[in-house]
Amino acid sequence: MIHSLSLNLFRKSRTAGFLILTFLASSLWAQDADPAKGKSLFNTNCAACHQLDKKMTGPALRNVETRLSETEGLDRTWLYAWIRNSAGMIKSGDAYANKIYTEYNNSAMTAFPQLSDTELNDILAYTAQPKAAPVTQATSDVVGGGVPSTGGADNNQILLAGLALLFGLLAIGLFMVRKTLHRFAMANDIDLPVDKPKSTPIWIAFAQNQFLVLVTAIFFLLASGYFVYGFLMQIGIDQGYEPVQPIHYSHKIHAGENKIDCNYCHSSARVSKHSGIPSLNICMNCHKSIYEYNGPTTAEYTKDFYDNEIKKLYKAVGWDDANQVYTGKTQPVKWVRIHNLPDFAYFNHSQHVTVAGIECQTCHGPVEEMEIMSQYAPLTMGWCINCHRETNVKVTDNAYYDKIHDELSKKYGVEELTAAQMGGLECGKCHY
Amino acid sequence: MPNMYTSVGYEAYGEYDVFAKGQEAMAPAENTIARGHSLYAFPNSNEGYELAKADSTNPYETDYDAIRGKALYDIYCGICHGNQGKGNGYLVANEKILGVPSYDAREITVGSVYHVIYFGKNTMGSYANQLNEEERWQVSAYVMNLREALIQN
């Protein structure tokens, strides 16, 4: 009965038939296997090397069981044996085991003798599940960003138009009131003052008053001096500098949403003068597995946009994602340098990060919220000096400071020493 | 003309014609070892891994400092392996990266952990350029501590 039903439906529409078939398949599993449990087993044990729909270290595993029984005539007992001890199967000379082993460049699959039959059934049930259609993704994209941002623009325009209208009405209203009053006065025979007595124009009066002229001149001199000074002080300060980078790498996504430690990538900040920009092999530690972006998106930054940026990374390191190999064709990524002190000033990261224990954010701002990296601090000498005056040196647990701390705290009569008192204002510390 | 804003000397991450493709950041020349590093005896292969597992001893055993080991581990490994080593770090919990094992589920030794940090294994990459030799041993020893704690619970 069910059989004929499904056949009937199959004739009507392919998708319906497909649904029924998978329904049948999963109801078959339902007796002994739980795809949900299978999913978690798969994620902990197998996902390091396998994905359902994509070749990784090992083959894609969606519908392996059907695939292997159709193409190779292998049954579930073969799968049990392979998963529990693939190396043993290869040694025993099993034909297909050897074939697939050489096809994957002799990479060894881990043996899983600890997995029971039920657990393996769960895993296989999970691999037999149909692929989820990416419908929800599209809708969530729209909700994610498009609506609020355009809504914001509209709101502003409506507000402005409303204000303009209001002012227009007010102006007309005033004009009308004045006109009516005027007519009223005429009607009641009231004399309106028509001609004022002649007086000297205001600017001539002004020119004649020497004191006023002097005061204004001084005022203008001071003001322009102030602006010229301000302008000159801007030179060489690139606060807020935010260049377009060759790969749209987002600190918001990496350091913010995914909580990756700054030192993971900028690993030399702990130990050297420079923080360093990570070489691309560090990116590939994660991006061998993360080949697409599934986080939150906005109208400007869509999933397609981000996926394309990851492809740029693959192109630069020469990673062929489809075949999971490096091609050897690399192109260095030319990141645009943002922070740059003039060469006559010496700044060392490890002194501040490791010895003084200062957070990166104190100097670089809320990096974990920056979609595009920009320069937060002015990097002027005044900025360095101010902080040295205000920040205490971390002397606890640092044997290096024991002696000098005792001497200096006696000299200044304080318990806590600032970096300035320690010598952080001496020109030679930063200029040599 | 040389001045003190941009000096004649090369700056880190600059682009200069004397280097191939103008790129200043380069890997060390082949067959050289940087000062303070030593040669690693085991090759990058399944056999090398087994040898490392069986043979090696921790040359920095006496300098082991659990606080330093933890600090480094939490930066470089915790994001995937979890700070307790259960294989449930932040990226795994959010299904960005999958298949990270709990340390008690693997037969590992301090030598094999070092080999994995040095060369990587399957989808796990190498951490040799983020951690120096002494730091790698600190982290390896710390991983073995975590594993012991996991086994005991």
Coordinates of C-alpha atoms in Angstrom, one line a residue, chain A:
Chain A
M1 CA 0.0 0.0 0.0
I2 CA 2.6 2.5 1.0
H3 CA 4.7 1.3 -1.9
S4 CA 2.0 2.0 -4.5
L5 CA 1.3 5.3 -2.9
S6 CA 4.9 6.4 -3.1
L7 CA 5.0 5.2 -6.7
N8 CA 2.0 7.2 -7.6
L9 CA 3.4 10.3 -6.0
F10 CA 6.6 9.7 -7.7
R11 CA 5.0 10.0 -11.0
K12 CA 3.4 13.3 -10.0
S13 CA 6.4 15.0 -8.8
R14 CA 10.0 14.2 -8.3
T15 CA 10.4 16.1 -5.0
A16 CA 7.4 14.5 -3.4
G17 CA 8.8 11.1 -4.3
F18 CA 12.1 12.1 -2.9
L19 CA 10.5 13.1 0.3
I20 CA 8.6 9.9 0.6
L21 CA 11.7 7.9 -0.1
T22 CA 13.7 9.7 2.5
F23 CA 10.8 9.3 4.9
L24 CA 10.9 5.6 4.3
A25 CA 14.6 5.5 4.8
S26 CA 14.5 7.4 8.0
S27 CA 11.6 5.4 9.3
L28 CA 13.6 2.3 8.7
W29 CA 16.4 3.7 10.8
A30 CA 14.0 4.8 13.5
Q31 CA 13.8 1.4 15.0
D32 CA 17.5 1.2 16.0
A33 CA 19.3 4.4 15.1
D34 CA 19.1 8.0 16.2
P35 CA 20.5 10.6 13.7
A36 CA 20.7 13.3 16.4
K37 CA 23.0 11.2 18.5
G38 CA 24.8 10.2 15.3
K39 CA 25.4 13.9 14.6
S40 CA 27.1 14.5 17.9
L41 CA 29.2 11.3 17.6
F42 CA 30.1 12.3 14.1
N43 CA 31.1 15.8 15.2
T44 CA 33.4 14.6 18.0
N45 CA 34.9 11.6 16.2
C46 CA 34.8 12.0 12.5
A47 CA 34.4 15.7 11.6
A48 CA 38.1 16.4 11.9
C49 CA 38.6 14.6 8.6
H50 CA 35.1 14.2 7.1
Q51 CA 32.2 16.4 6.2
L52 CA 28.9 15.3 4.7
D53 CA 29.1 17.2 1.5
K54 CA 32.7 18.2 1.0
K55 CA 36.0 16.4 0.6
M56 CA 38.3 17.1 3.6
T57 CA 41.2 14.9 4.8
G58 CA 38.9 12.0 4.0
P59 CA 36.0 11.6 1.5
A60 CA 32.5 13.3 1.8
L61 CA 30.3 10.9 3.7
R62 CA 26.7 11.7 2.8
N63 CA 25.0 8.5 1.9
V64 CA 28.3 6.5 2.1
E65 CA 26.4 3.3 2.9
T66 CA 24.2 3.5 -0.2
R67 CA 27.2 4.7 -2.3
L68 CA 29.5 1.9 -1.3
S69 CA 26.8 -0.8 -1.7
E70 CA 25.8 0.5 -5.1
T71 CA 29.3 1.1 -6.6
E72 CA 31.4 -1.5 -4.7
G73 CA 28.9 -4.0 -3.3
L74 CA 30.1 -3.5 0.2
D75 CA 27.7 -3.9 3.1
R76 CA 27.5 -2.6 6.6
T77 CA 29.8 -5.2 8.1
W78 CA 32.5 -3.9 5.9
L79 CA 31.9 -0.4 7.2
Y80 CA 32.0 -1.6 10.8
A81 CA 35.3 -3.3 10.2
W82 CA 36.7 -0.3 8.3
I83 CA 35.8 2.3 10.9
R84 CA 37.0 0.2 13.8
N85 CA 40.3 -0.6 12.2
S86 CA 41.0 0.7 8.8
A87 CA 44.8 0.0 9.0
G88 CA 44.0 -3.7 9.6
M89 CA 41.8 -3.8 6.6
I90 CA 44.5 -2.3 4.4
K91 CA 47.1 -4.8 5.7
S92 CA 44.7 -7.7 5.2
G93 CA 44.7 -6.8 1.5
D94 CA 41.1 -5.8 1.1
A95 CA 40.8 -4.5 -2.4
Y96 CA 38.7 -1.4 -1.9
A97 CA 40.4 -0.5 1.4
N98 CA 43.7 -0.4 -0.5
K99 CA 42.2 1.5 -3.4
I100 CA 40.8 4.3 -1.2
Y101 CA 43.9 4.4 0.9
T102 CA 46.1 5.2 -2.1
E103 CA 43.6 7.6 -3.5
Y104 CA 43.9 9.6 -0.3
N105 CA 47.8 9.7 -0.5
N106 CA 48.1 7.1 2.2
S107 CA 46.7 9.3 5.0
A108 CA 45.8 7.1 7.9
M109 CA 42.2 7.1 9.3
T110 CA 42.1 6.9 13.1
A111 CA 40.9 3.5 14.4
F112 CA 37.7 3.6 16.5
P113 CA 37.5 0.2 18.2
Q114 CA 35.6 1.8 21.0
L115 CA 32.5 2.6 18.9
S116 CA 29.6 0.1 19.4
D117 CA 27.3 -1.2 16.7
T118 CA 24.5 1.1 17.9
E119 CA 26.8 4.1 17.9
L120 CA 28.0 3.3 14.3
N121 CA 24.3 2.8 13.3
D122 CA 23.6 6.3 14.7
I123 CA 26.5 7.8 12.7
L124 CA 25.4 6.1 9.5
A125 CA 21.8 7.2 10.1
Y126 CA 23.1 10.8 10.4
T127 CA 25.1 10.5 7.1
A128 CA 22.0 9.2 5.4
Q129 CA 20.0 12.3 6.2
P130 CA 19.0 14.5 3.2
K131 CA 20.7 17.8 2.7
A132 CA 18.9 20.7 4.3
A133 CA 17.8 23.3 1.8
P134 CA 19.4 26.7 2.4
V135 CA 16.1 28.6 2.6
T136 CA 16.3 29.9 6.1
Q137 CA 19.7 31.5 5.3
A138 CA 18.2 33.8 2.6
T139 CA 15.4 35.1 4.9
S140 CA 17.7 35.7 7.8
D141 CA 20.0 37.7 5.6
V142 CA 17.2 40.2 4.9
V143 CA 16.1 40.5 8.5
G144 CA 19.7 40.7 9.6
G145 CA 20.5 44.1 8.1
G146 CA 18.7 45.4 5.1
V147 CA 15.6 46.6 6.8
P148 CA 17.0 48.6 9.7
S149 CA 19.7 50.4 7.7
T150 CA 17.4 51.6 4.9
G151 CA 14.7 52.3 7.6
G152 CA 17.2 54.6 9.3
A153 CA 17.8 56.6 6.2
D154 CA 14.1 57.0 5.5
N155 CA 13.4 58.2 9.0
N156 CA 16.0 61.0 8.7
Q157 CA 14.6 62.2 5.5
I158 CA 11.1 62.3 6.7
L159 CA 12.2 64.2 9.8
L160 CA 14.0 66.8 7.7
A161 CA 11.1 67.2 5.3
G162 CA 8.8 67.7 8.3
L163 CA 11.0 70.3 9.8
A164 CA 11.3 72.2 6.5
L165 CA 7.5 72.2 6.2
L166 CA 7.2 73.5 9.8
F167 CA 9.5 76.4 9.2
G168 CA 7.8 77.3 5.9
L169 CA 4.4 77.4 7.7
L170 CA 5.9 79.5 10.5
A171 CA 7.4 82.0 8.0
I172 CA 4.1 82.4 6.1
G173 CA 2.2 82.7 9.4
L174 CA 4.4 85.6 10.6
F175 CA 4.2 87.3 7.3
M176 CA 0.4 87.2 7.4
V177 CA 0.2 88.4 11.0
R178 CA 2.4 91.4 10.2
K179 CA 0.3 92.3 7.2
T180 CA -2.9 92.1 9.1
L181 CA -1.5 94.3 11.9
H182 CA -0.3 96.8 9.4
R183 CA -3.8 97.0 7.8
F184 CA -5.3 97.3 11.2
A185 CA -3.1 100.3 12.1
M186 CA -3.9 102.0 8.8
A187 CA -7.6 101.5 9.4
N188 CA -7.4 103.0 12.9
D189 CA -5.3 106.0 11.7
I190 CA -2.3 105.3 13.8
D191 CA 1.0 106.9 12.6
L192 CA 3.6 104.4 11.8
P193 CA 7.2 105.7 12.0
V194 CA 8.3 105.8 8.4
D195 CA 11.7 107.4 8.2
K196 CA 14.3 107.1 10.9
P197 CA 16.6 110.1 11.5
K198 CA 19.8 109.8 9.5
S199 CA 22.8 108.5 11.4
T200 CA 26.3 107.4 10.6
P201 CA 26.5 103.8 9.3
I202 CA 27.6 101.3 11.8
W203 CA 30.9 100.4 10.1
I204 CA 32.1 104.0 10.0
A205 CA 31.3 104.4 13.7
F206 CA 33.3 101.2 14.2
A207 CA 36.3 102.4 12.2
Q208 CA 36.3 105.6 14.2
N209 CA 36.5 103.8 17.5
Q210 CA 40.2 102.9 17.7
F211 CA 39.8 100.7 20.9
L212 CA 37.3 98.5 19.3
V213 CA 39.5 98.0 16.2
L214 CA 42.4 97.0 18.3
V215 CA 40.4 94.5 20.3
T216 CA 39.0 92.9 17.2
A217 CA 42.4 92.7 15.5
I218 CA 43.9 90.9 18.6
F219 CA 40.9 88.6 18.6
F220 CA 41.4 87.7 15.0
L221 CA 45.2 87.2 15.4
L222 CA 44.6 84.9 18.4
A223 CA 41.9 82.9 16.7
S224 CA 43.9 82.3 13.5
G225 CA 47.0 81.5 15.6
Y226 CA 44.9 78.9 17.4
F227 CA 43.8 77.3 14.2
V228 CA 47.3 77.4 12.6
Y229 CA 48.7 75.8 15.7
G230 CA 45.9 73.2 15.6
F231 CA 46.6 72.6 11.9
L232 CA 50.4 72.2 12.5
M233 CA 49.8 69.8 15.4
Q234 CA 47.8 67.6 13.0
I235 CA 50.9 66.9 10.8
G236 CA 52.1 63.4 11.1
I237 CA 49.1 62.4 13.2
D238 CA 47.0 59.8 11.5
Q239 CA 44.4 59.1 14.2
G240 CA 41.4 57.4 12.6
Y241 CA 43.4 56.2 9.6
E242 CA 41.4 53.4 8.1
P243 CA 42.8 52.1 4.8
V244 CA 41.1 49.5 2.6
Q245 CA 42.9 46.2 3.1
P246 CA 43.6 43.7 0.3
I247 CA 41.5 41.1 2.1
H248 CA 38.5 42.4 4.1
Y249 CA 39.7 40.8 7.3
S250 CA 37.3 41.7 10.2
H251 CA 38.6 42.0 13.8
K252 CA 34.9 42.3 14.9
I253 CA 34.3 38.8 13.6
H254 CA 37.5 37.2 14.7
A255 CA 38.4 38.9 18.0
G256 CA 34.9 39.9 18.9
E257 CA 32.3 37.3 17.9
N258 CA 34.6 34.4 17.9
K259 CA 36.7 35.5 20.9
I260 CA 40.1 34.7 19.4
D261 CA 42.9 36.0 21.6
C262 CA 44.9 38.9 20.1
N263 CA 48.1 37.0 20.8
Y264 CA 46.9 34.0 18.7
C265 CA 47.6 36.0 15.6
H266 CA 49.9 38.9 16.9
S267 CA 52.0 36.3 18.6
S268 CA 55.3 38.3 18.7
A269 CA 53.7 41.1 20.9
R270 CA 54.5 39.0 23.9
V271 CA 58.2 38.7 23.1
S272 CA 59.4 41.4 20.8
K273 CA 59.3 45.0 19.7
H274 CA 56.8 44.4 17.0
S275 CA 53.3 42.8 17.3
G276 CA 53.6 41.4 13.9
I277 CA 51.0 40.7 11.3
P278 CA 50.2 37.0 11.1
S279 CA 51.6 35.0 8.2
L280 CA 48.9 33.2 6.1
N281 CA 49.7 29.8 7.5
I282 CA 48.3 31.0 10.8
C283 CA 45.0 31.9 9.0
M284 CA 45.0 28.4 7.5
N285 CA 45.1 26.8 10.9
C286 CA 41.4 27.6 11.0
H287 CA 40.5 28.2 7.4
K288 CA 41.3 24.8 6.2
S289 CA 38.1 23.9 8.1
I290 CA 36.2 27.2 7.8
Y291 CA 35.7 27.6 4.1
E292 CA 32.5 29.7 4.3
Y293 CA 31.0 32.3 6.5
N294 CA 27.9 31.5 8.5
G295 CA 27.8 34.3 11.0
P296 CA 25.6 37.4 11.2
T297 CA 25.5 39.6 8.0
T298 CA 24.3 43.1 7.1
A299 CA 23.1 44.7 3.9
E300 CA 26.6 45.9 3.1
Y301 CA 28.5 42.8 4.2
T302 CA 26.6 39.8 2.9
K303 CA 27.5 36.2 3.1
D304 CA 28.6 36.2 -0.5
F305 CA 30.9 39.1 0.2
Y306 CA 32.5 37.3 3.1
D307 CA 32.8 34.0 1.3
N308 CA 34.5 35.8 -1.5
E309 CA 37.0 37.3 1.0
I310 CA 37.9 33.8 2.2
K311 CA 38.4 32.8 -1.4
K312 CA 40.9 35.6 -1.7
L313 CA 42.8 34.1 1.2
Y314 CA 42.8 30.7 -0.5
K315 CA 44.1 32.3 -3.7
A316 CA 46.9 34.1 -1.8
V317 CA 48.1 31.0 0.0
G318 CA 47.5 28.8 -3.0
W319 CA 45.0 26.4 -1.4
D320 CA 42.9 24.4 -3.7
D321 CA 39.8 23.9 -1.6
A322 CA 38.0 21.4 -3.8
N323 CA 41.0 19.0 -3.7
Q324 CA 42.3 20.0 -0.3
V325 CA 45.9 20.5 -1.5
Y326 CA 48.3 23.4 -1.7
T327 CA 49.1 24.3 -5.3
G328 CA 52.3 26.1 -4.5
K329 CA 51.2 29.2 -6.4
T330 CA 51.3 32.0 -3.7
Q331 CA 50.9 35.7 -3.8
P332 CA 51.9 37.7 -0.8
V333 CA 49.1 39.8 0.7
K334 CA 50.1 43.4 0.9
W335 CA 48.4 44.6 4.1
V336 CA 48.5 48.4 4.4
R337 CA 50.4 49.4 7.5
I338 CA 48.3 51.6 9.8
H339 CA 50.3 52.4 12.9
N340 CA 53.7 53.8 12.2
L341 CA 55.9 55.9 14.5
P342 CA 58.6 58.0 13.0
D343 CA 61.9 56.1 13.1
F344 CA 63.5 58.4 15.6
A345 CA 61.1 57.1 18.3
Y346 CA 61.5 53.7 19.8
F347 CA 58.4 51.7 21.0
N348 CA 58.5 48.1 22.2
H349 CA 55.4 46.0 22.6
S350 CA 56.8 43.3 24.9
Q351 CA 57.8 46.0 27.5
H352 CA 54.2 47.2 27.6
V353 CA 52.3 44.0 27.0
T354 CA 54.3 41.5 29.0
V355 CA 56.2 43.5 31.6
A356 CA 53.7 46.3 32.3
G357 CA 50.7 44.0 31.6
I358 CA 48.8 46.7 29.6
E359 CA 45.8 45.5 27.6
C360 CA 46.0 45.9 23.8
Q361 CA 42.7 47.9 23.9
T362 CA 44.2 50.6 26.1
C363 CA 46.3 51.8 23.2
H364 CA 44.4 50.4 20.2
G365 CA 40.9 51.0 21.3
P366 CA 37.9 48.6 21.0
V367 CA 39.5 46.5 18.3
E368 CA 37.0 43.6 18.9
E369 CA 34.3 45.9 17.6
M370 CA 36.1 47.1 14.5
E371 CA 34.8 45.7 11.2
I372 CA 37.7 47.7 9.6
M373 CA 40.9 48.3 11.5
S374 CA 41.7 52.0 12.2
Q375 CA 44.2 53.9 14.3
Y376 CA 42.6 54.8 17.6
A377 CA 45.4 56.6 19.6
P378 CA 47.1 59.8 18.3
L379 CA 50.6 58.2 18.8
T380 CA 52.1 61.6 19.7
M381 CA 54.8 62.1 22.2
G382 CA 52.3 63.8 24.6
W383 CA 50.2 60.7 24.5
C384 CA 53.2 58.4 25.5
I385 CA 54.3 60.8 28.2
N386 CA 50.9 61.3 29.7
C387 CA 50.5 57.6 30.2
H388 CA 53.9 57.2 31.7
R389 CA 53.0 59.9 34.2
E390 CA 49.8 58.2 35.1
T391 CA 50.5 54.5 35.0
N392 CA 52.2 52.6 37.8
V393 CA 54.9 50.1 37.1
K394 CA 53.9 46.5 37.9
V395 CA 56.6 45.5 40.3
T396 CA 55.0 42.5 42.0
D397 CA 56.5 39.1 41.1
N398 CA 59.2 40.8 39.1
A399 CA 62.6 40.2 40.7
Y400 CA 64.2 42.5 38.3
Y401 CA 62.5 45.5 40.0
D402 CA 63.2 44.5 43.6
K403 CA 66.3 46.6 44.2
I404 CA 65.5 49.6 42.0
H405 CA 62.0 49.8 43.5
D406 CA 63.3 50.0 47.0
E407 CA 65.8 52.7 46.1
L408 CA 63.4 54.8 44.1
S409 CA 60.4 54.5 46.4
K410 CA 62.7 55.8 49.2
K411 CA 63.8 58.7 47.0
Y412 CA 60.3 59.8 46.0
G413 CA 58.7 58.8 49.3
V414 CA 56.0 56.8 47.6
E415 CA 55.0 53.1 47.6
E416 CA 53.8 52.9 44.0
L417 CA 56.1 54.1 41.3
T418 CA 54.8 55.5 38.0
A419 CA 56.6 54.7 34.7
A420 CA 57.7 58.4 34.7
Q421 CA 59.5 58.1 38.1
M422 CA 61.2 55.0 36.9
G423 CA 62.8 56.9 34.1
G424 CA 60.0 56.8 31.4
L425 CA 60.5 60.6 30.7
E426 CA 64.1 60.5 29.8
C427 CA 64.6 61.4 26.2
G428 CA 67.1 58.7 25.6
K429 CA 64.6 56.0 26.5
C430 CA 62.6 56.8 23.4
H431 CA 65.0 58.7 21.2
Y432 CA 68.4 57.4 20.4

